[in-house]
Short mmCIF file of C-alpha atoms (C1' of nucleotides) in Angstrom, two decimals:
data_model
loop_
_atom_site.label_atom_id
_atom_site.label_comp_id
_atom_site.label_asym_id
_atom_site.label_seq_id
_atom_site.Cartn_x
_atom_site.Cartn_y
_atom_site.Cartn_z
CA UNK W 1 0.00 0.00 0.00
CA UNK W 2 3.01 2.21 0.08
CA UNK W 3 6.70 2.38 -0.47
CA UNK W 4 7.85 0.74 -3.60
CA UNK W 5 10.14 -1.56 -1.75
CA UNK W 6 12.84 0.24 0.12
CA UNK W 7 14.59 2.84 -1.94
CA UNK W 8 16.94 5.67 -1.21
CA UNK W 9 14.41 8.32 -0.41
CA UNK W 10 15.64 11.72 0.62
CA UNK W 11 14.78 10.86 4.16
CA UNK W 12 16.76 7.65 4.16
CA UNK W 13 19.68 9.33 2.49
CA UNK W 14 19.61 11.98 5.19
CA UNK W 15 19.78 9.35 7.87
CA UNK W 16 22.59 7.68 6.01
CA UNK W 17 24.57 10.90 5.72
CA UNK W 18 24.01 11.82 9.32
CA UNK W 19 24.99 8.46 10.73
CA UNK W 20 27.95 8.12 8.42
CA UNK W 21 29.14 11.54 9.51
CA UNK W 22 28.75 10.52 13.11
CA UNK W 23 31.05 7.65 12.49
CA UNK W 24 28.53 4.85 12.63
CA UNK W 25 29.53 1.78 10.72
CA UNK W 26 27.82 0.71 7.54
CA UNK W 27 26.23 -2.24 9.28
CA UNK W 28 24.88 -0.10 12.05
CA UNK W 29 23.41 2.27 9.53
CA UNK W 30 21.92 -0.58 7.58
CA UNK W 31 20.32 -1.94 10.69
CA UNK W 32 18.88 1.45 11.54
CA UNK W 33 17.48 2.00 8.09
CA UNK W 34 16.21 -1.49 7.73
CA UNK W 35 15.59 -3.19 4.45
CA UNK W 36 19.13 -2.80 3.27
CA UNK W 37 22.39 -4.56 3.87
CA UNK W 38 25.63 -2.96 4.84
CA UNK W 39 26.78 -3.55 1.29
CA UNK W 40 23.95 -1.41 0.07
CA UNK W 41 24.92 1.28 2.52
CA UNK W 42 28.54 1.19 1.51
CA UNK W 43 27.63 1.24 -2.13
CA UNK W 44 25.43 4.26 -1.57
CA UNK W 45 28.08 6.00 0.47
CA UNK W 46 30.45 5.67 -2.43
CA UNK W 47 28.00 6.81 -5.01
CA UNK W 48 27.24 9.82 -2.86
CA UNK W 49 30.91 10.51 -2.89
CA UNK W 50 31.20 10.81 0.84
CA UNK W 51 33.55 7.94 1.16
CA UNK W 52 36.61 8.67 3.24
CA UNK W 53 34.98 10.01 6.30
CA UNK W 54 37.51 12.12 8.13
CA UNK W 55 37.63 13.21 11.74
CA UNK W 56 36.25 16.70 11.30
CA UNK W 57 33.06 15.42 9.83
CA UNK W 58 32.49 13.33 12.91
CA UNK W 59 32.86 16.34 15.14
CA UNK W 60 30.15 18.31 13.43
CA UNK W 61 27.02 16.28 13.64
CA UNK W 62 26.85 14.69 17.08
CA UNK W 63 23.41 15.59 18.30
CA UNK W 64 23.48 16.63 21.96
CA UNK W 65 21.92 13.51 23.38
CA UNK W 66 18.38 13.71 24.66
CA UNK W 67 17.48 15.73 21.62
CA UNK W 68 13.70 15.89 21.37
CA UNK W 69 13.54 15.21 17.73
CA UNK W 70 11.45 12.66 15.87
CA UNK W 71 14.58 10.99 14.75
CA UNK W 72 14.50 7.23 14.47
CA UNK W 73 16.25 6.70 17.74
CA UNK W 74 16.20 3.18 19.08
CA UNK W 75 13.54 2.96 21.72
CA UNK W 76 14.75 2.30 25.17
CA UNK W 77 12.89 0.43 27.83
CA UNK W 78 13.20 2.66 30.83
CA UNK W 79 12.13 -0.04 33.16
CA UNK W 80 14.59 -0.44 36.04
CA UNK W 81 13.42 -3.98 36.43
CA UNK W 82 15.47 -6.59 38.17
CA UNK W 83 15.39 -8.57 34.98
CA UNK W 84 18.54 -10.58 34.92
CA UNK W 85 20.80 -9.05 32.31
CA UNK W 86 20.62 -11.43 29.43
CA UNK W 87 24.22 -10.57 28.98
CA UNK W 88 25.24 -10.31 32.58
CA UNK W 89 27.73 -7.49 32.46
CA UNK W 90 29.80 -8.31 35.45
CA UNK W 91 31.45 -11.58 36.26
CA UNK W 92 34.23 -10.40 34.07
CA UNK W 93 37.78 -11.32 34.79
CA UNK W 94 38.34 -7.71 35.37
CA UNK W 95 40.85 -5.62 37.08
CA UNK W 96 42.69 -6.34 40.14
CA UNK W 97 41.75 -3.98 42.90
CA UNK W 98 45.01 -2.19 42.67
CA UNK W 99 47.15 -2.21 45.71
CA UNK W 100 45.43 -0.68 48.74
CA UNK W 101 46.02 2.85 47.68
CA UNK W 102 47.89 4.38 50.57
CA UNK W 103 46.27 7.61 49.62
CA UNK W 104 44.63 7.99 53.04
CA UNK W 105 41.79 10.16 51.89
CA UNK W 106 40.63 7.63 49.36
CA UNK W 107 37.93 5.47 50.94
CA UNK W 108 38.55 1.89 50.01
CA UNK W 109 35.65 1.78 47.67
CA UNK W 110 34.84 -0.22 44.62
CA UNK W 111 37.50 -1.09 42.12
CA UNK W 112 36.99 0.28 38.67
CA UNK W 113 34.25 -2.22 38.10
CA UNK W 114 31.27 -0.81 36.27
CA UNK W 115 27.85 -2.39 36.38
CA UNK W 116 27.87 -2.97 40.05
CA UNK W 117 24.51 -1.57 40.94
CA UNK W 118 22.16 -3.93 42.65
CA UNK W 119 18.64 -3.38 41.40
CA UNK W 120 16.94 -5.83 43.71
CA UNK W 121 16.98 -4.05 47.03
CA UNK W 122 16.36 -0.37 47.14
CA UNK W 123 16.56 1.46 43.89
CA UNK W 124 19.35 3.88 44.35
CA UNK W 125 17.82 7.22 45.28
CA UNK W 126 18.77 9.34 42.34
CA UNK W 127 21.40 11.64 43.59
CA UNK W 128 23.76 9.15 45.05
CA UNK W 129 26.76 8.43 42.89
CA UNK W 130 26.29 4.72 43.02
CA UNK W 131 26.49 4.04 39.30
CA UNK W 132 29.58 2.62 37.70
CA UNK W 133 32.15 5.11 36.73
CA UNK W 134 35.44 3.97 38.19
CA UNK W 135 37.26 6.29 40.46
CA UNK W 136 38.59 8.74 37.98
CA UNK W 137 41.75 9.35 39.89
CA UNK W 138 42.92 5.92 38.80
CA UNK W 139 42.50 6.51 35.12
CA UNK W 140 44.68 8.55 32.87
CA UNK W 141 43.17 11.78 31.57
CA UNK W 142 43.67 10.55 28.03
CA UNK W 143 41.77 7.35 28.65
CA UNK W 144 38.94 9.15 30.37
CA UNK W 145 38.72 11.70 27.62
CA UNK W 146 38.51 8.89 25.13
CA UNK W 147 35.75 7.22 27.08
CA UNK W 148 33.78 10.42 27.37
CA UNK W 149 34.13 11.00 23.67
CA UNK W 150 32.81 7.54 22.95
CA UNK W 151 29.95 8.00 25.36
CA UNK W 152 28.77 11.01 23.45
CA UNK W 153 28.39 8.76 20.45
CA UNK W 154 27.17 5.74 22.32
CA UNK W 155 24.30 3.94 20.75
CA UNK W 156 22.36 4.16 24.00
CA UNK W 157 21.13 0.64 24.01
CA UNK W 158 18.71 -0.69 26.55
CA UNK W 159 19.42 -3.84 28.45
CA UNK W 160 17.46 -5.91 26.02
CA UNK W 161 19.32 -4.60 23.05
CA UNK W 162 22.71 -5.74 24.21
CA UNK W 163 24.34 -8.62 22.43
CA UNK W 164 27.55 -10.48 22.84
CA UNK W 165 29.17 -7.97 20.58
CA UNK W 166 28.00 -4.67 21.96
CA UNK W 167 29.76 -2.69 24.63
CA UNK W 168 27.99 -3.24 27.93
CA UNK W 169 29.41 -0.23 29.68
CA UNK W 170 26.59 1.44 31.60
CA UNK W 171 26.13 5.14 31.27
CA UNK W 172 24.03 7.31 33.50
CA UNK W 173 22.06 6.66 36.63
CA UNK W 174 20.16 3.36 36.59
CA UNK W 175 17.63 4.86 38.95
CA UNK W 176 16.51 7.26 36.28
CA UNK W 177 15.58 6.84 32.68
CA UNK W 178 18.75 8.56 31.68
CA UNK W 179 20.42 5.23 31.70
CA UNK W 180 21.66 3.13 28.86
CA UNK W 181 24.56 1.07 27.70
CA UNK W 182 27.31 2.22 25.42
CA UNK W 183 26.49 -0.26 22.70
CA UNK W 184 29.47 0.46 20.48
CA UNK W 185 31.15 -2.59 18.97
CA UNK W 186 32.84 -4.54 21.71
CA UNK W 187 36.32 -5.87 21.37
CA UNK W 188 36.33 -9.52 20.41
CA UNK W 189 35.81 -11.54 23.55
CA UNK W 190 35.56 -8.45 25.71
CA UNK W 191 32.44 -6.95 27.24
CA UNK W 192 33.31 -3.42 26.27
CA UNK W 193 34.33 -1.32 23.35
CA UNK W 194 37.92 -0.27 22.97
CA UNK W 195 37.55 2.94 24.94
CA UNK W 196 35.79 1.30 27.83
CA UNK W 197 38.10 -1.67 27.87
CA UNK W 198 40.83 0.85 28.46
CA UNK W 199 39.02 2.24 31.44
CA UNK W 200 38.01 -1.08 32.91
CA UNK W 201 41.11 -3.10 32.35
CA UNK W 202 43.90 -1.00 33.68
CA UNK W 203 47.25 -2.68 33.41
CA UNK W 204 48.68 -2.80 36.90
CA UNK W 205 51.93 -1.41 35.66
CA UNK W 206 50.22 1.59 34.16
CA UNK W 207 48.40 2.27 37.39
CA UNK W 208 51.56 1.92 39.35
CA UNK W 209 53.42 4.26 37.05
CA UNK W 210 50.69 6.79 37.25
CA UNK W 211 50.81 7.12 40.98
CA UNK W 212 54.56 7.23 41.27
"C1'" DC J 1 34.96 -16.09 14.02
"C1'" DC J 2 33.60 -11.46 14.64
"C1'" DC J 3 33.90 -7.21 12.28
"C1'" DT J 4 35.40 -3.11 8.92
"C1'" DG J 5 35.21 -0.51 4.31
"C1'" DA J 6 36.40 -0.97 -0.95
"C1'" DT J 7 35.59 -2.66 -5.33
"C1'" DT J 8 33.57 -5.08 -9.08
"C1'" DC J 9 30.00 -5.90 -12.20
"C1'" DG J 10 25.46 -7.99 -13.61
"C1'" DC J 11 21.09 -6.26 -13.30
"C1'" DG V 1 21.62 3.61 -9.67
"C1'" DC V 2 21.66 -0.47 -7.06
"C1'" DG V 3 23.69 -3.98 -4.12
"C1'" DA V 4 25.45 -9.08 -3.80
"C1'" DA V 5 29.62 -11.03 -4.12
"C1'" DT V 6 33.97 -10.57 -3.33
"C1'" DC V 7 38.25 -8.69 -1.71
"C1'" DA V 8 41.46 -6.97 1.78
"C1'" DG V 9 42.22 -6.18 6.18
"C1'" DG V 10 41.75 -5.80 11.79
#
DNA sequence: CCCTGATTCGC
DNA sequence: GCGAATCAGG
């Protein structure tokens, strides 16, 4: 009754251009558009002549996040349900708790382990910094900057949208609906994307060096 | 194996 | 113009 079988309408081309500029991969774009394969997307990208996507382009388009636009953003279930994470984030062979930081003023809190919130008991009263984020003072500024950069482009996936190959780094406060998972491509065999792996898996030597 | 983009070429 | 098949690479 409509649409003569998926074609490159202006609208779809716009989405393609926008996502490509944001640095999304051809497969991600294809998935978003639906009805086309990544090959189709790549082919179109080339025909549009916007092949080599350089850094600057990526810095222009990033929509500010909770932008109230009718854009085809992936819906996100805002239900803070106890539902067992299909892809249980934790239980990773993650970091060693670093040596008991003799930095007196640093309360021996959590290691840099993200996804540690416990949804079953009391939902964290929004306002308490319970959510993930490892103690920044243990991470190099470069690594943190990289993570923040990635988070701005995160795919904001809901729990149910995570797969074995999406970054499961939680972002935001799980007690609110401003909570989602990074969703960028995860490193093979790892639970997080490159940037978040860097934050989560700190080589002991690097940590040691940093606090010398 | 998972994934990436690039290219070719029949349609 | 389109995109599957294929290639080259991480």
